[in-house]
PDB file of C-alpha atoms in Angstrom:
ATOM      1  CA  UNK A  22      10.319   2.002  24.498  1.00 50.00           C
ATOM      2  CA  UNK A  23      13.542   0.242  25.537  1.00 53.00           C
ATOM      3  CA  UNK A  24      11.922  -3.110  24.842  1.00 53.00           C
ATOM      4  CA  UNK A  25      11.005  -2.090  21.349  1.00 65.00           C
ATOM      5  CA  UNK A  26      14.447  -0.433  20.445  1.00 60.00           C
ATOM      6  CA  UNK A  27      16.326  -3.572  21.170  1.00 60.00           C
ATOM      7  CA  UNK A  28      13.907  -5.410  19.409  1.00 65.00           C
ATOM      8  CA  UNK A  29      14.644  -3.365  16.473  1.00 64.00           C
ATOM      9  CA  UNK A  30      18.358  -3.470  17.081  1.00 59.00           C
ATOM     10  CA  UNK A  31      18.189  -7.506  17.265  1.00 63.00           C
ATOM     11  CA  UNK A  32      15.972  -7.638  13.925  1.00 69.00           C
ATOM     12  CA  UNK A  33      18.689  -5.044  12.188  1.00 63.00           C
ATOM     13  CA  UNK A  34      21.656  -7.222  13.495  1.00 61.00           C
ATOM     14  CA  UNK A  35      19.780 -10.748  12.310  1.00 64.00           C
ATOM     15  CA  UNK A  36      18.983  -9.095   8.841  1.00 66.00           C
ATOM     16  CA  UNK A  37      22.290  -8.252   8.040  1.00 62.00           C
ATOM     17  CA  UNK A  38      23.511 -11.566   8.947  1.00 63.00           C
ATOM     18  CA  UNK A  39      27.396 -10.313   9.814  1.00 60.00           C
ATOM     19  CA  UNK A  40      28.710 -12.221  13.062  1.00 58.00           C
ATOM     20  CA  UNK A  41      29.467 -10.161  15.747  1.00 58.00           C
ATOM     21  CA  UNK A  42      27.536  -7.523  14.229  1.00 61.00           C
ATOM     22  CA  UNK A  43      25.209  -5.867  16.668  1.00 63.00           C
ATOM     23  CA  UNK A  44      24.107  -2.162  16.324  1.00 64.00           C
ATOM     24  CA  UNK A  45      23.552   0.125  18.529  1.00 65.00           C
ATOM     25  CA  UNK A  46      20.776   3.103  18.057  1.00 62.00           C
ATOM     26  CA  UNK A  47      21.601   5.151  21.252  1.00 64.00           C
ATOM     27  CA  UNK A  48      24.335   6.280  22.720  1.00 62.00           C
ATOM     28  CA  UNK A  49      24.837   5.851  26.804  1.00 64.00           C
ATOM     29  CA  UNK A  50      27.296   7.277  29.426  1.00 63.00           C
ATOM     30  CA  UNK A  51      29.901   4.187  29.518  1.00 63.00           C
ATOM     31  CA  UNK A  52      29.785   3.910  26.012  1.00 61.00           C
ATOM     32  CA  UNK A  53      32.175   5.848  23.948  1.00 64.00           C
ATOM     33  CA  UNK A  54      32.331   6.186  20.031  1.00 63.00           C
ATOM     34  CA  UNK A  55      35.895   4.597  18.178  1.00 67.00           C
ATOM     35  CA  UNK A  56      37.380   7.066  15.919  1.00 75.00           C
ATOM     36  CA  UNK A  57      40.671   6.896  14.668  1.00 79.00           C
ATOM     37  CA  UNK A  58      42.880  10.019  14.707  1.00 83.00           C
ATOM     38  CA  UNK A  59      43.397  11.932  11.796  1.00 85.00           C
ATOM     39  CA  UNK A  60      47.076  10.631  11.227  1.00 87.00           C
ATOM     40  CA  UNK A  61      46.247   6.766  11.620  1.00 89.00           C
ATOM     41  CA  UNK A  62      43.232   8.221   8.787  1.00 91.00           C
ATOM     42  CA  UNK A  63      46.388   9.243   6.507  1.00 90.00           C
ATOM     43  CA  UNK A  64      48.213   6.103   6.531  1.00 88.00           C
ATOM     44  CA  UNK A  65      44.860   4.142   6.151  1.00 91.00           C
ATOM     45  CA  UNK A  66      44.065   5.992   2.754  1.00 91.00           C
ATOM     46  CA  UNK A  67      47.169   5.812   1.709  1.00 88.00           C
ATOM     47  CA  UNK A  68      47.193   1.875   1.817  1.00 82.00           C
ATOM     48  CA  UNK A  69      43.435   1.448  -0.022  1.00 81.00           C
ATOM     49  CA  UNK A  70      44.269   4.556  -3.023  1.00 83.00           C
ATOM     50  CA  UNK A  71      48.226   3.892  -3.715  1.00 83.00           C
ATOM     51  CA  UNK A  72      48.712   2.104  -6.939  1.00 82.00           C
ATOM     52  CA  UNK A  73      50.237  -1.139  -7.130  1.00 86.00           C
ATOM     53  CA  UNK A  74      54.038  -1.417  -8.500  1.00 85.00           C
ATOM     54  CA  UNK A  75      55.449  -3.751 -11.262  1.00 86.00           C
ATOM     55  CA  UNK A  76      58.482  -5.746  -9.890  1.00 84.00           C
ATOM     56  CA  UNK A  77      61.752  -6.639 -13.266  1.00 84.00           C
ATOM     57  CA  UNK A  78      58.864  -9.155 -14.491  1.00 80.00           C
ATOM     58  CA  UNK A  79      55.731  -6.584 -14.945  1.00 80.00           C
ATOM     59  CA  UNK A  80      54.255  -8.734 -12.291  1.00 83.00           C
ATOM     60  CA  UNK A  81      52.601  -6.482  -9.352  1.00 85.00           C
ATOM     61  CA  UNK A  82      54.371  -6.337  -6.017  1.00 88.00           C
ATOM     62  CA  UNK A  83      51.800  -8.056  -3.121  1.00 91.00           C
ATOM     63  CA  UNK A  84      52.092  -4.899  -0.661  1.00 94.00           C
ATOM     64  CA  UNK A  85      53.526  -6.394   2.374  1.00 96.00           C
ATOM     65  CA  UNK A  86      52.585  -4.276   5.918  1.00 96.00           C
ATOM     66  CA  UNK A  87      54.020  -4.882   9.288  1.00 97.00           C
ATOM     67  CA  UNK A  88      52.838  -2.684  12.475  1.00 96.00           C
ATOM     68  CA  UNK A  89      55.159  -2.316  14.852  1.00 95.00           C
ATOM     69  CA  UNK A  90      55.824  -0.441  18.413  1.00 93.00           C
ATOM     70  CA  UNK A  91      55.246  -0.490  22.106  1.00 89.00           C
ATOM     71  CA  UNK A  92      52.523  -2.431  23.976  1.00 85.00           C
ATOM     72  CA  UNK A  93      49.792  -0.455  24.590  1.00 83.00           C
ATOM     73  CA  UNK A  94      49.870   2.352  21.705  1.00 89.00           C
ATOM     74  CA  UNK A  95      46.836   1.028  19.738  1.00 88.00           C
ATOM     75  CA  UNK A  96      48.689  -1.417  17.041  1.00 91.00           C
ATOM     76  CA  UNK A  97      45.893  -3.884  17.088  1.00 89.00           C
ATOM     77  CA  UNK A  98      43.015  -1.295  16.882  1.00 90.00           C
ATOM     78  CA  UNK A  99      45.155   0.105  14.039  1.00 93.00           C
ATOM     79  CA  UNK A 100      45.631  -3.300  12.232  1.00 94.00           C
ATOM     80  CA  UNK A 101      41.549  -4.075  12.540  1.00 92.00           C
ATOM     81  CA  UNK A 102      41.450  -0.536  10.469  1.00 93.00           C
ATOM     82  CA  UNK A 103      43.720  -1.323   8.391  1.00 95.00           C
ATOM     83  CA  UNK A 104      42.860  -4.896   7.454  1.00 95.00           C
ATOM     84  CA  UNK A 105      39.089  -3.670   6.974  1.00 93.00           C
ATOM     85  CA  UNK A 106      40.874  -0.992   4.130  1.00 93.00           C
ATOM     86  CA  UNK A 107      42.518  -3.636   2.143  1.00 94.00           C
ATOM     87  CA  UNK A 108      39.278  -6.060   2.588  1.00 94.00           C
ATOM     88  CA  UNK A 109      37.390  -3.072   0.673  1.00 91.00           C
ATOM     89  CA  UNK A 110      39.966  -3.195  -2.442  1.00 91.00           C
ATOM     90  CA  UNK A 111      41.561  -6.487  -2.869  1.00 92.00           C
ATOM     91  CA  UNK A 112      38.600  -8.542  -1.593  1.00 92.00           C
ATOM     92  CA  UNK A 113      40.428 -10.761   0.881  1.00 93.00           C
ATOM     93  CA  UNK A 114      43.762 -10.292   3.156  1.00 96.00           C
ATOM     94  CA  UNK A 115      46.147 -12.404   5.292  1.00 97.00           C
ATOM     95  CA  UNK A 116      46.722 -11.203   8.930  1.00 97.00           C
ATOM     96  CA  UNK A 117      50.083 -13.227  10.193  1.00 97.00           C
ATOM     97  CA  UNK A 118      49.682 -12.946  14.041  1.00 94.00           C
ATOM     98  CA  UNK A 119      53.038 -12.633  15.570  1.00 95.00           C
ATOM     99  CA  UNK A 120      52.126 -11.366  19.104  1.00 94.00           C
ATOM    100  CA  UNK A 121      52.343 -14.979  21.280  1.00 93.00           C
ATOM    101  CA  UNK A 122      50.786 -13.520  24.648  1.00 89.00           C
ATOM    102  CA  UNK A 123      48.326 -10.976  22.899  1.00 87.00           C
ATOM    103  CA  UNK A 124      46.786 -12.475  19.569  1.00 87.00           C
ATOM    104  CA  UNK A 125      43.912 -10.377  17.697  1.00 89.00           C
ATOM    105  CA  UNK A 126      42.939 -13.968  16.129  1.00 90.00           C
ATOM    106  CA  UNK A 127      44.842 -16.628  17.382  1.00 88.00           C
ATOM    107  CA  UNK A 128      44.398 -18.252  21.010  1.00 87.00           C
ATOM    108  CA  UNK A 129      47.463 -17.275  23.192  1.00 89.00           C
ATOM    109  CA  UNK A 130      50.738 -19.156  22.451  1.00 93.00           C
ATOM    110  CA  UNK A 131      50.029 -19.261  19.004  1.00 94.00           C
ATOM    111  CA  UNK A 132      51.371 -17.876  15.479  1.00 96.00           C
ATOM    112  CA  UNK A 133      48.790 -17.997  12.788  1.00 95.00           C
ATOM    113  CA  UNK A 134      47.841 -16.823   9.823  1.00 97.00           C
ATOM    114  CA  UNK A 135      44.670 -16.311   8.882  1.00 96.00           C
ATOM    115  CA  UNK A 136      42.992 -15.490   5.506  1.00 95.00           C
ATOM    116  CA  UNK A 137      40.093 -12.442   6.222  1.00 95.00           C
ATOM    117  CA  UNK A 138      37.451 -11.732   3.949  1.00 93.00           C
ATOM    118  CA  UNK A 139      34.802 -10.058   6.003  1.00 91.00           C
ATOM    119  CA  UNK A 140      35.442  -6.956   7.839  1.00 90.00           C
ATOM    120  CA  UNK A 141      37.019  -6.923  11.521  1.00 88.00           C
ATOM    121  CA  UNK A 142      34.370  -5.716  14.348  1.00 81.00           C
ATOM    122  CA  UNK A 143      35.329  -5.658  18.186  1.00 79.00           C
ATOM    123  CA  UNK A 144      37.822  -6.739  20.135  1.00 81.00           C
ATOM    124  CA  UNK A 145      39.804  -9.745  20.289  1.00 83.00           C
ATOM    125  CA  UNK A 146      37.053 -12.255  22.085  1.00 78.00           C
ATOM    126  CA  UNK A 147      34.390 -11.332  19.588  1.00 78.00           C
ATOM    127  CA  UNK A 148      36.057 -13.148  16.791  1.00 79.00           C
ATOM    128  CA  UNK A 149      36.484 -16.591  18.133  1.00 69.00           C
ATOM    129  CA  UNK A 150      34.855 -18.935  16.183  1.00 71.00           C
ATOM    130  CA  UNK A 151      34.216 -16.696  13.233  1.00 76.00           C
ATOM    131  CA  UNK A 152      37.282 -17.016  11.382  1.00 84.00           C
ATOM    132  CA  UNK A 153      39.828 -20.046  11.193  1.00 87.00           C
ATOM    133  CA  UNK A 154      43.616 -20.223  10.951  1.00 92.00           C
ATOM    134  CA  UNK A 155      44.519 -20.917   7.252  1.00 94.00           C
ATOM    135  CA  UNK A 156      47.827 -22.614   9.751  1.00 96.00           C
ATOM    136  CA  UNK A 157      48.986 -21.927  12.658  1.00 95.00           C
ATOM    137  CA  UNK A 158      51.929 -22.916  14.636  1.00 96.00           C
ATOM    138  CA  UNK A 159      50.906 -23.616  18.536  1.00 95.00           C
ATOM    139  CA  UNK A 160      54.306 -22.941  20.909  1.00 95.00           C
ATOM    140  CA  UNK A 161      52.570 -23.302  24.331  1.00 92.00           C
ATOM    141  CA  UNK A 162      53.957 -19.802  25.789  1.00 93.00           C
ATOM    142  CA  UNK A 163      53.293 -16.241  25.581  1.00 93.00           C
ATOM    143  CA  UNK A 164      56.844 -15.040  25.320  1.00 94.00           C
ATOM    144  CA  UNK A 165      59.376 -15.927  22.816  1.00 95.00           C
ATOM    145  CA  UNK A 166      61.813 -15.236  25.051  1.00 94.00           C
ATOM    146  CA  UNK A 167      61.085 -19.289  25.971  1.00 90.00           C
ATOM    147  CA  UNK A 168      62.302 -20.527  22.736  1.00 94.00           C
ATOM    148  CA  UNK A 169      63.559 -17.870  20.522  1.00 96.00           C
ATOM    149  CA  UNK A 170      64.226 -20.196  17.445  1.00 96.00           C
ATOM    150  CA  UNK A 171      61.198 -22.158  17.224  1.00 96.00           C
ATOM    151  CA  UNK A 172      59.923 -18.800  17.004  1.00 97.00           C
ATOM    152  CA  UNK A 173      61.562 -17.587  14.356  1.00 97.00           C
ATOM    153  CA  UNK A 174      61.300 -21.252  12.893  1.00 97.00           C
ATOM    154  CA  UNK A 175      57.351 -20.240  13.215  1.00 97.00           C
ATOM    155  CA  UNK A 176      57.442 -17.590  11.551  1.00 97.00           C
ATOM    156  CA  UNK A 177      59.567 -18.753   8.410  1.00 97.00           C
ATOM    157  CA  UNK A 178      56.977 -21.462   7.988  1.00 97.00           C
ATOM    158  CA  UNK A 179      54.048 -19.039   8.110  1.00 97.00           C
ATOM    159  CA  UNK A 180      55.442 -16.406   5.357  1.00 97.00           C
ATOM    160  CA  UNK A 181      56.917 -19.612   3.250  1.00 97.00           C
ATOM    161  CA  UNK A 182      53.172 -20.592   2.849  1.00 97.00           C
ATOM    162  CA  UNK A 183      51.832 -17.443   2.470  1.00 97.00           C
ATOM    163  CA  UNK A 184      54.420 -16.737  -0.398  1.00 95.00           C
ATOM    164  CA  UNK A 185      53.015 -20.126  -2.185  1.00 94.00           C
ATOM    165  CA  UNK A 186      49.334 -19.244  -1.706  1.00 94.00           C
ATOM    166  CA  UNK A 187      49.693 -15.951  -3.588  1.00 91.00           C
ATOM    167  CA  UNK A 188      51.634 -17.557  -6.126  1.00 89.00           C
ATOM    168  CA  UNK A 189      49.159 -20.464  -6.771  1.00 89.00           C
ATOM    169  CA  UNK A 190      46.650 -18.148  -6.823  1.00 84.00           C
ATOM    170  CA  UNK A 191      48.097 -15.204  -9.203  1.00 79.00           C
ATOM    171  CA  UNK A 192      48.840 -18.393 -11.410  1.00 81.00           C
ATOM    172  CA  UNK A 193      45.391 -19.655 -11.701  1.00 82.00           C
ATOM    173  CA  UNK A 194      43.922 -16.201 -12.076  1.00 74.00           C
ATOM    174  CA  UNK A 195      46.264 -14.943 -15.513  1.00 72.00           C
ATOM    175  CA  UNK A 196      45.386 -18.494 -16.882  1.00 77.00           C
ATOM    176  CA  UNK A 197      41.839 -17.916 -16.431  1.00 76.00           C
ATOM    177  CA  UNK A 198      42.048 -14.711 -17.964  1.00 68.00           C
ATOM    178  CA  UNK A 199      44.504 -15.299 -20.535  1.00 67.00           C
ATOM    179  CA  UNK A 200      46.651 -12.475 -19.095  1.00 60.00           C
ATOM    180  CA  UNK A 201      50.568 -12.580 -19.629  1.00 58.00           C
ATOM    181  CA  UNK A 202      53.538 -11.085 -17.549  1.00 53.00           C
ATOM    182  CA  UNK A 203      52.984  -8.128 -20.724  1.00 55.00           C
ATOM    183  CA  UNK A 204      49.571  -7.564 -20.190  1.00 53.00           C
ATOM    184  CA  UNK A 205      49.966  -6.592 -16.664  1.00 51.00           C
ATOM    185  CA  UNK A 206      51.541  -2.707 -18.013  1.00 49.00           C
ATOM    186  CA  UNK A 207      48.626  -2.467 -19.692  1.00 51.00           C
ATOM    187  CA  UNK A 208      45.835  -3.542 -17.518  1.00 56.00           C
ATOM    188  CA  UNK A 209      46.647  -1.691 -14.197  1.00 53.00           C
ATOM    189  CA  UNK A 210      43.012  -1.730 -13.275  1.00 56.00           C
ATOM    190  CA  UNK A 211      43.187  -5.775 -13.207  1.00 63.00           C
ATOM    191  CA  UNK A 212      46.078  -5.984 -11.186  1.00 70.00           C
ATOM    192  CA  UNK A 213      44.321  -5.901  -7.841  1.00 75.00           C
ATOM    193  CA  UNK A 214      42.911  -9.294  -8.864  1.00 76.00           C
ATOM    194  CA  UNK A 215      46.165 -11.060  -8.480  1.00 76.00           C
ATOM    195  CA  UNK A 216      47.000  -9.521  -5.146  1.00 88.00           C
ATOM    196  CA  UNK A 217      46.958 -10.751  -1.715  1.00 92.00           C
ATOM    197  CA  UNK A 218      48.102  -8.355   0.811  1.00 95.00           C
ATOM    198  CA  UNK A 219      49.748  -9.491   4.034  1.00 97.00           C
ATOM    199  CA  UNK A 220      49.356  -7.824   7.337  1.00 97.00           C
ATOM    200  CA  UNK A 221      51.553  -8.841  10.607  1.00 97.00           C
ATOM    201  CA  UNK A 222      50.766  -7.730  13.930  1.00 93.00           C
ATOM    202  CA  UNK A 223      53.759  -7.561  15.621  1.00 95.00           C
ATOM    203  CA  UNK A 224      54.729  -8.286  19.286  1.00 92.00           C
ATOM    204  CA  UNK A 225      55.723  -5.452  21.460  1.00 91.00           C
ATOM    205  CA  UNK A 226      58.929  -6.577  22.805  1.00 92.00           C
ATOM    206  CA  UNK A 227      61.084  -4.571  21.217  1.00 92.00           C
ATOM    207  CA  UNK A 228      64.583  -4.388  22.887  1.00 93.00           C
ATOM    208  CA  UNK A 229      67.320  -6.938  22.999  1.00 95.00           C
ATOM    209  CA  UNK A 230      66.707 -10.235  22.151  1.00 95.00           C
ATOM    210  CA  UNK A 231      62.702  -8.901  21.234  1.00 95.00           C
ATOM    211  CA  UNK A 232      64.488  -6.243  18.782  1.00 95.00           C
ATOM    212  CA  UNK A 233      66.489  -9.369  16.701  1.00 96.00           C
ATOM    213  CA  UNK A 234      63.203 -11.372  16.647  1.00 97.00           C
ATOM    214  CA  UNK A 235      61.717  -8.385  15.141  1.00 97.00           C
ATOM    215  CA  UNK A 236      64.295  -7.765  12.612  1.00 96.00           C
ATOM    216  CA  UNK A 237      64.220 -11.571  11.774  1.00 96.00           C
ATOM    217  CA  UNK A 238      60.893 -11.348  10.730  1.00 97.00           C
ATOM    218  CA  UNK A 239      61.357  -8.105   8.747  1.00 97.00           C
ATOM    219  CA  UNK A 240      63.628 -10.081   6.793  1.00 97.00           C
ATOM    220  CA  UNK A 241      61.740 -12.376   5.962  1.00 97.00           C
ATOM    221  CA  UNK A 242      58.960 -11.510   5.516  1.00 97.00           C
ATOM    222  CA  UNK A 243      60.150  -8.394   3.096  1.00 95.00           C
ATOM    223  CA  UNK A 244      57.575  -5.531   4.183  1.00 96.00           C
ATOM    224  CA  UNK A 245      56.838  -3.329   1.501  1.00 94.00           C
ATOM    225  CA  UNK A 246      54.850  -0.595   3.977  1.00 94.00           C
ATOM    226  CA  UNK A 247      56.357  -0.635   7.890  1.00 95.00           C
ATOM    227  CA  UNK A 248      54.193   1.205   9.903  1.00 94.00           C
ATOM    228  CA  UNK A 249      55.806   2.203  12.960  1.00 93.00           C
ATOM    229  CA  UNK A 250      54.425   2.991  17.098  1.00 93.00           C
ATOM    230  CA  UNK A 251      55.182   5.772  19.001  1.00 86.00           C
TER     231      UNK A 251
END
């Protein structure tokens, strides 16, 4: 019987063809159901039903959300939610991975950020090799206490290329369509087409010298949703 049922699991898991993938029919003492609490449920339906806003130029504002708090109060396990949510409307998101010493899908003493378009499962080791950095920055430390302003530096350059992907690309998708700046008031529906969203997983150093890095990158990379640990 136990032979059979992991046969079947294996065949489910190969059918579906989603790395990292691998379901489980039975439920055992050490192994313990993820549910996420009825407040993290709020915020998480909040950020796949809100409507997108029209900045001075009718263009839509690319919702910008950065998780923040403590170590050890369930930011990444939040941000894998999350980033499955916006996967689910907009089709695709960037996750900019901040946190040097504990990275959800860089290697450690890294910033990257990464372009998602399938769904999150697991932990941190069970996405290695499935996704790549669109770039990453490599500072060989798992503090940024070592060298605050390459950091920062890091960081600049990541958003600064994010900011020219989703402009290329909201370009090349209102000239395919033959949509103008006008359009967009009338077309609400289409607008989640030319978005992007960007999610940052912030470190959890957040006094001192940590608390100035983190304001740093709230400036520039201009959240539009900060989510805030407790």
């Amino acid at each position: 019987m136990v032979v059979e049922r992991a046969q079947l699991e294996y065949a489910l898991a190969h059918s579906i063809g989603l790395p990292g993938f691998t379901p489980v029919g039975h439920l055992t003492a050490d192994l313990q159901l993820l549910q996420a609490p009825q407040d993290w449920v709020s915020v998480l339906d909040q950020a796949s039903n809100a409507s997108l806003q029209l900045d001075d130029s009718f263009e839509p504002i690319t919702p910008v959300y950065v998780v923040a708090g403590g170590q050890g109060l369930g930011k990444s396990t939040f941000s894998r939610f999350l980033a499955n949510r916006l996967i689910n409307r907009y089709g695709c998101v960037f996750y900019m991975e901040t946190d040097l010493g504990q990275s959800e899908l860089a290697p450690p003493g890294a910033l990257a950020l990464t372009m998602l378009i399938d769904p999150l499962f697991g932990p941190p080791f069970t996405h290695v090799g499935q996704v790549e950095p669109y770039h990453a920055v490599y500072l060989g430390t798992t503090t940024p206490k070592n060298d605050p302003d390459r950091y920062a530096l890091a960081i600049k350059r990541l958003s600064s290329i994010y900011r020219e992907y989703v402009s290329s690309v909201r370009i090349a998708r209102k000239q395919a369509s033959g949509m103008t700046s006008e359009t967009n008031v009338n077309n609400m529906d289409d607008m989640d087409e030319q978005v992007v969203p960007l999610l940052v997983n912030t470190q959890g150093w957040l006094k001192g010298l940590g608390l100035d890095l983190h304001y740093s990158l709230c400036q520039e990379v201009r959240p539009t949703n900060y989510i805030q640990f407790y």
